[in-house]
Short mmCIF file of C-alpha atoms and ligand atoms in Angstrom, two decimals:
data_model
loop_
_atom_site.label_atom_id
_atom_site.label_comp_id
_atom_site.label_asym_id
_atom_site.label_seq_id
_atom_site.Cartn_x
_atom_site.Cartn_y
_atom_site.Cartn_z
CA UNK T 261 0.00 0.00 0.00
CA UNK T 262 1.24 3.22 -0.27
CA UNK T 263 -0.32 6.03 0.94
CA UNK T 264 -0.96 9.06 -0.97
CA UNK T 265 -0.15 11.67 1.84
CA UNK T 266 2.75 14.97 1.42
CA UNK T 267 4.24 15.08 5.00
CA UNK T 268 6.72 17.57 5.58
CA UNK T 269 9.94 16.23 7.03
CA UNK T 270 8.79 17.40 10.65
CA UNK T 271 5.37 15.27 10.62
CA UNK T 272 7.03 12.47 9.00
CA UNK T 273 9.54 11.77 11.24
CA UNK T 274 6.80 11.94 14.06
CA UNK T 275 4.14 9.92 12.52
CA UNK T 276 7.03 7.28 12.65
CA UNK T 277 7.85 7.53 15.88
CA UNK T 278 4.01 7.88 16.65
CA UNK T 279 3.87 4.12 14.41
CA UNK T 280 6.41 2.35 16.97
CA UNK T 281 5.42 3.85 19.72
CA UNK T 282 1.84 2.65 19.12
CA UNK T 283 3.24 -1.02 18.02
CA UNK T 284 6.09 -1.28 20.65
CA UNK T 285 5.28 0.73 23.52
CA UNK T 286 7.85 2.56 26.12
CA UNK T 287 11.25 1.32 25.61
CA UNK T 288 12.65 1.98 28.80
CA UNK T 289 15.84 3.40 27.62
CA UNK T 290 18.99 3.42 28.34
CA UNK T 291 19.18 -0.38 30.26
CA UNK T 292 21.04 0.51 33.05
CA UNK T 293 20.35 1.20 36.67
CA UNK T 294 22.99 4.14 36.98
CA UNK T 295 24.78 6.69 35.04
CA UNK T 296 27.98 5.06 35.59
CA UNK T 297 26.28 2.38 33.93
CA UNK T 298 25.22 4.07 30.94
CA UNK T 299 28.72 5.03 30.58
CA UNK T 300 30.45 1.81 30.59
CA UNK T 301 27.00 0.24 28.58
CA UNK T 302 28.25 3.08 25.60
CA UNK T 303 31.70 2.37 25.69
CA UNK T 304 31.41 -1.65 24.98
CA UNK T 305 28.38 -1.86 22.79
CA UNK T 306 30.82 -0.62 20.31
CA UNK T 307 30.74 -3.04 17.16
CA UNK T 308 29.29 -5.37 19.03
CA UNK T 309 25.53 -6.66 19.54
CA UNK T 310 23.43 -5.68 22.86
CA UNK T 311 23.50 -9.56 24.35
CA UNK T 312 26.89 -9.49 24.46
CA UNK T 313 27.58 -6.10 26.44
CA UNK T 314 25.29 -8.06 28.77
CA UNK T 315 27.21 -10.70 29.42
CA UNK T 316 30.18 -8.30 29.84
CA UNK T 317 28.32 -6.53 32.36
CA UNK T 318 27.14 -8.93 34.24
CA UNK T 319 30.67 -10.16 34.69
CA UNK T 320 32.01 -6.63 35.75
CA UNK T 321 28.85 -7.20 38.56
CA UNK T 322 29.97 -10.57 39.62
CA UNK T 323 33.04 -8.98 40.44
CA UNK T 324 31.67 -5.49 41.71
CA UNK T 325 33.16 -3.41 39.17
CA UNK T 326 30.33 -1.67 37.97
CA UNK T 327 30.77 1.96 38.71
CA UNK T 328 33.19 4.33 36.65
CA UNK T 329 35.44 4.45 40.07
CA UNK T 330 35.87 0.60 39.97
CA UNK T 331 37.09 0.71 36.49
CA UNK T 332 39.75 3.24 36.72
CA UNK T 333 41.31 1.59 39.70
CA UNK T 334 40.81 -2.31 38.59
CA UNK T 335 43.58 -4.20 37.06
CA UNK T 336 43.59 -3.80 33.36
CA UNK T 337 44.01 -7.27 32.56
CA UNK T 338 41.32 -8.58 35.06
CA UNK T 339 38.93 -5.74 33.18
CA UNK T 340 40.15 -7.19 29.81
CA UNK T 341 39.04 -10.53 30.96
CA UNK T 342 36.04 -9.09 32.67
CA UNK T 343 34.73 -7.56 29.50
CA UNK T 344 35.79 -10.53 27.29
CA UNK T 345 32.31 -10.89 25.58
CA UNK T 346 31.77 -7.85 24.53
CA UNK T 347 34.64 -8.16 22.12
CA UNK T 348 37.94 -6.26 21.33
CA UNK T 349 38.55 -6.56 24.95
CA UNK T 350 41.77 -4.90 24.53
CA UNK T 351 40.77 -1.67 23.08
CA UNK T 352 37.64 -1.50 24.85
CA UNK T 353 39.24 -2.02 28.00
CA UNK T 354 41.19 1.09 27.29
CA UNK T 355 39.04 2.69 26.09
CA UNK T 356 36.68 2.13 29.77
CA UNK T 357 39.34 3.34 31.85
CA UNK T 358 40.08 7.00 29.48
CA UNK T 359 36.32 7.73 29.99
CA UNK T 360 36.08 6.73 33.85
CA UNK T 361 39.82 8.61 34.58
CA UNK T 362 38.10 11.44 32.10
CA UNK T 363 34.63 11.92 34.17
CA UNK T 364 36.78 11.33 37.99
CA UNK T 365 39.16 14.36 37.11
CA UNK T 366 36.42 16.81 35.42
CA UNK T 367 34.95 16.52 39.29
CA UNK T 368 31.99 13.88 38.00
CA UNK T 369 28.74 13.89 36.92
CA UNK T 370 27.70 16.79 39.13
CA UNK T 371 30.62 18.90 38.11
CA UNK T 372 30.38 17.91 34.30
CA UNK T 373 26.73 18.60 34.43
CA UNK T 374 27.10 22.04 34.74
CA UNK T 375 28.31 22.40 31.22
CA UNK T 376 27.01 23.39 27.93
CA UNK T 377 26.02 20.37 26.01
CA UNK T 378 28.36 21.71 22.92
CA UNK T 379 31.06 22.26 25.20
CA UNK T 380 30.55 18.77 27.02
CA UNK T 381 30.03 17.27 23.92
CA UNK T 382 33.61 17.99 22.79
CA UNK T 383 35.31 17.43 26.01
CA UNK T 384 33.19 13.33 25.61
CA UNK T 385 34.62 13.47 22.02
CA UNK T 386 38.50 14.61 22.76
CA UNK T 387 38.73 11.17 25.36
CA UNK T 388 39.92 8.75 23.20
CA UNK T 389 37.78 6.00 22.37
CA UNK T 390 34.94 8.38 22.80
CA UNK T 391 33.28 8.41 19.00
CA UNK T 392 29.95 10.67 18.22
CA UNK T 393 27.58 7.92 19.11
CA UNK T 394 29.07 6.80 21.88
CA UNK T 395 29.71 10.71 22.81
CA UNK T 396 25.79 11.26 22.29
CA UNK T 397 24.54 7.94 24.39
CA UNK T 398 26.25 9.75 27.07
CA UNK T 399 25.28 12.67 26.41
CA UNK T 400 21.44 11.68 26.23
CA UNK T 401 21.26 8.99 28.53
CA UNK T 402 23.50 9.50 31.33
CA UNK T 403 23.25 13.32 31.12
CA UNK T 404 19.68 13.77 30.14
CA UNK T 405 20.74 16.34 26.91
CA UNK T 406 18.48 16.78 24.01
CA UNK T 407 20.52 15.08 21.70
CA UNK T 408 20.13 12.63 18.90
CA UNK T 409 21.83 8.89 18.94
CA UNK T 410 22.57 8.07 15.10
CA UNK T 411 23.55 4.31 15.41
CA UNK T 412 23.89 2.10 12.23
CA UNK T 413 20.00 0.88 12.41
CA UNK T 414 19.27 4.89 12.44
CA UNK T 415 21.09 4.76 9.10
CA UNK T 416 19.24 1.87 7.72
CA UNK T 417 15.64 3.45 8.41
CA UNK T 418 16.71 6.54 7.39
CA UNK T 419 18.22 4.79 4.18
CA UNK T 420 15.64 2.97 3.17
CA UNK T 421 12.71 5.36 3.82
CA UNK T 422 14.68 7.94 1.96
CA UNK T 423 14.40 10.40 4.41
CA UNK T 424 18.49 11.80 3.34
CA UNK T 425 20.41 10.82 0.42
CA UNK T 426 23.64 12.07 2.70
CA UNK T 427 24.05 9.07 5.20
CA UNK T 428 26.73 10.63 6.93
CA UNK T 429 26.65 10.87 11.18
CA UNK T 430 26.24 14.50 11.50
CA UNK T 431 23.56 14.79 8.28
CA UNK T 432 21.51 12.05 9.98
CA UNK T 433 21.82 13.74 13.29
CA UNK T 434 20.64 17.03 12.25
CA UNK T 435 17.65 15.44 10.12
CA UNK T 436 15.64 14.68 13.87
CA UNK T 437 17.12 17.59 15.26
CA UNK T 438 16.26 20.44 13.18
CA UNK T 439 12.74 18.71 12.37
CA UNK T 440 11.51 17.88 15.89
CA UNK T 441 11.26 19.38 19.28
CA UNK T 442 14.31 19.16 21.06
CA UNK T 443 12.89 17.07 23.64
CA UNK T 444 15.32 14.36 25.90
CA UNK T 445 12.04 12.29 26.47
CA UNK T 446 11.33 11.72 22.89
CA UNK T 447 14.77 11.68 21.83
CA UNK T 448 15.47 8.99 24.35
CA UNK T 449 12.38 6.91 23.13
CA UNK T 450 12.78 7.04 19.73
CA UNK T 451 16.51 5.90 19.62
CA UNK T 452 15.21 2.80 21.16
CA UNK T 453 12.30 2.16 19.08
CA UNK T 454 14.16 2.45 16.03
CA UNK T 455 16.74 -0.46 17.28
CA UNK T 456 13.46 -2.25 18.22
CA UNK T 457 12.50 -1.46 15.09
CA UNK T 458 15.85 -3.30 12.73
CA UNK T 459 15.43 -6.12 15.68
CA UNK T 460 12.25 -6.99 14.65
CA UNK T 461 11.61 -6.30 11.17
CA UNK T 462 13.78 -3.71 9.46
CA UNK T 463 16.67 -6.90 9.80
CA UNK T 464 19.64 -6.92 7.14
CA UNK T 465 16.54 -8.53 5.36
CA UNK T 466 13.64 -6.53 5.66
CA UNK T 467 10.28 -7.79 7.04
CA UNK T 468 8.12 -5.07 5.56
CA UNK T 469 5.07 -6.98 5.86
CA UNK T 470 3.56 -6.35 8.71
CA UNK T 471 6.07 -3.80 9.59
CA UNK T 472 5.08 -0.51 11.71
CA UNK T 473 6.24 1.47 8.59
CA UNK T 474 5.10 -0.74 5.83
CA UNK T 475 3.65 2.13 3.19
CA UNK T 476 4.83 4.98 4.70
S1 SF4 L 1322 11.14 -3.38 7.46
FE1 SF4 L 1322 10.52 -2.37 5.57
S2 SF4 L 1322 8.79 -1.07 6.14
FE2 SF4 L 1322 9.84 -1.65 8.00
S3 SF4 L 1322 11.25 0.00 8.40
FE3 SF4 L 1322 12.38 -1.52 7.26
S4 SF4 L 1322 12.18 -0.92 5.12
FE4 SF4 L 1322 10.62 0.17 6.30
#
């Protein structure tokens, strides 16, 4: 079916999110229980799928080092071992302890949150290991700033709804966020419904039928 309808880019992008919300519901975004969390979740579900950041963090539980603190004074090898199934340990376990030493000598969350989101945004991205969507998780979920997560499922939607011929991070970012409110709330819920979304039927494969967005 397709429908007939000209929707400007603003009412398009929310009659989508309007779609999965009605088919999926609240999300419950980010799945953590603290900031710190958030922090480490971001840092190891690089290039790697959710189940397996999982497994890494329940490990770092098992052996209480879940809190930014822990990380930057546990032994690196025991933290490479720790976060084993969330895969390139090695990098990522560098990568863990740059972000917790990063947010322990800018004073924390409470100091950090007193900053502008641009200029926290580029003190996230200068901490290496720290890329724009792992900069903007942070950023959205552990800091509760209006800004838009672009992940590679973003790009696929966006990709094959045609909403942007230009694919690139930043392009993608500034589609949402120059066409809807800049709202943490929604920006928070519709991250997650879109990789609800590519888990259940916008796959490498699509499943259109049936699909929240089939005809739009
Ligand atoms: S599965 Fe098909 S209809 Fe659904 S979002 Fe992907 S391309 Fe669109």
């Amino acid at each position: 079916m397709f429908l007939a309808i000209n929707f400007t880019m603003r009412e398009l992008l929310l009659e989508i999110f309007n779609r999965l919300y009605k088919k999926f519901g609240e999300q419950h975004w980010w799945p953590a229980d603290t900031k710190d969390e958030v922090v480490i979740g971001a840092v190891l579900t690089q290039n790697t799928a959710w189940n397996n950041v999982e497994k890494a963090i329940a490990n770092l539980k098992k052996a209480g080092v879940l809190s930014l603190s822990d990380i930057a004074r546990v032994n690196e090898e025991l933290l490479k071992e720790l976060i084993k199934p969330a895969g390139f340990f090695n990098q990522k376990a560098l990568y863990l302890k740059n972000v917790a030493y990063f947010i322990k000598n800018h004073g924390g969350f409470p100091h950090l949150s007193k900053k502008s989101t641009h200029e926290l945004r580029k003190m996230l991205l200068s901490v290496k290991g720290v890329g724009k969507e792992t900069a903007d998780s942070i950023l959205l979920y552990a800091f509760e700033r209006p800004v838009f997560v672009v992940d590679a499922y973003t790009k696929r939607v966006v990709s094959r709804h045609k909403l942007s011929e230009d694919l690139t991070y930043d392009n993608i970012q500034k589609l949402f966020m120059e066409n809807l409110p800049l709202d943490v709330n929604l920006f928070n819920e519709y991250h997650a419904l879109i990789v609800k979304l590519a888990k259940e039927y916008c796959k490498k494969k699509p499943l259109c039928k049936g699909c929240p967005l089939e005809g739009l």
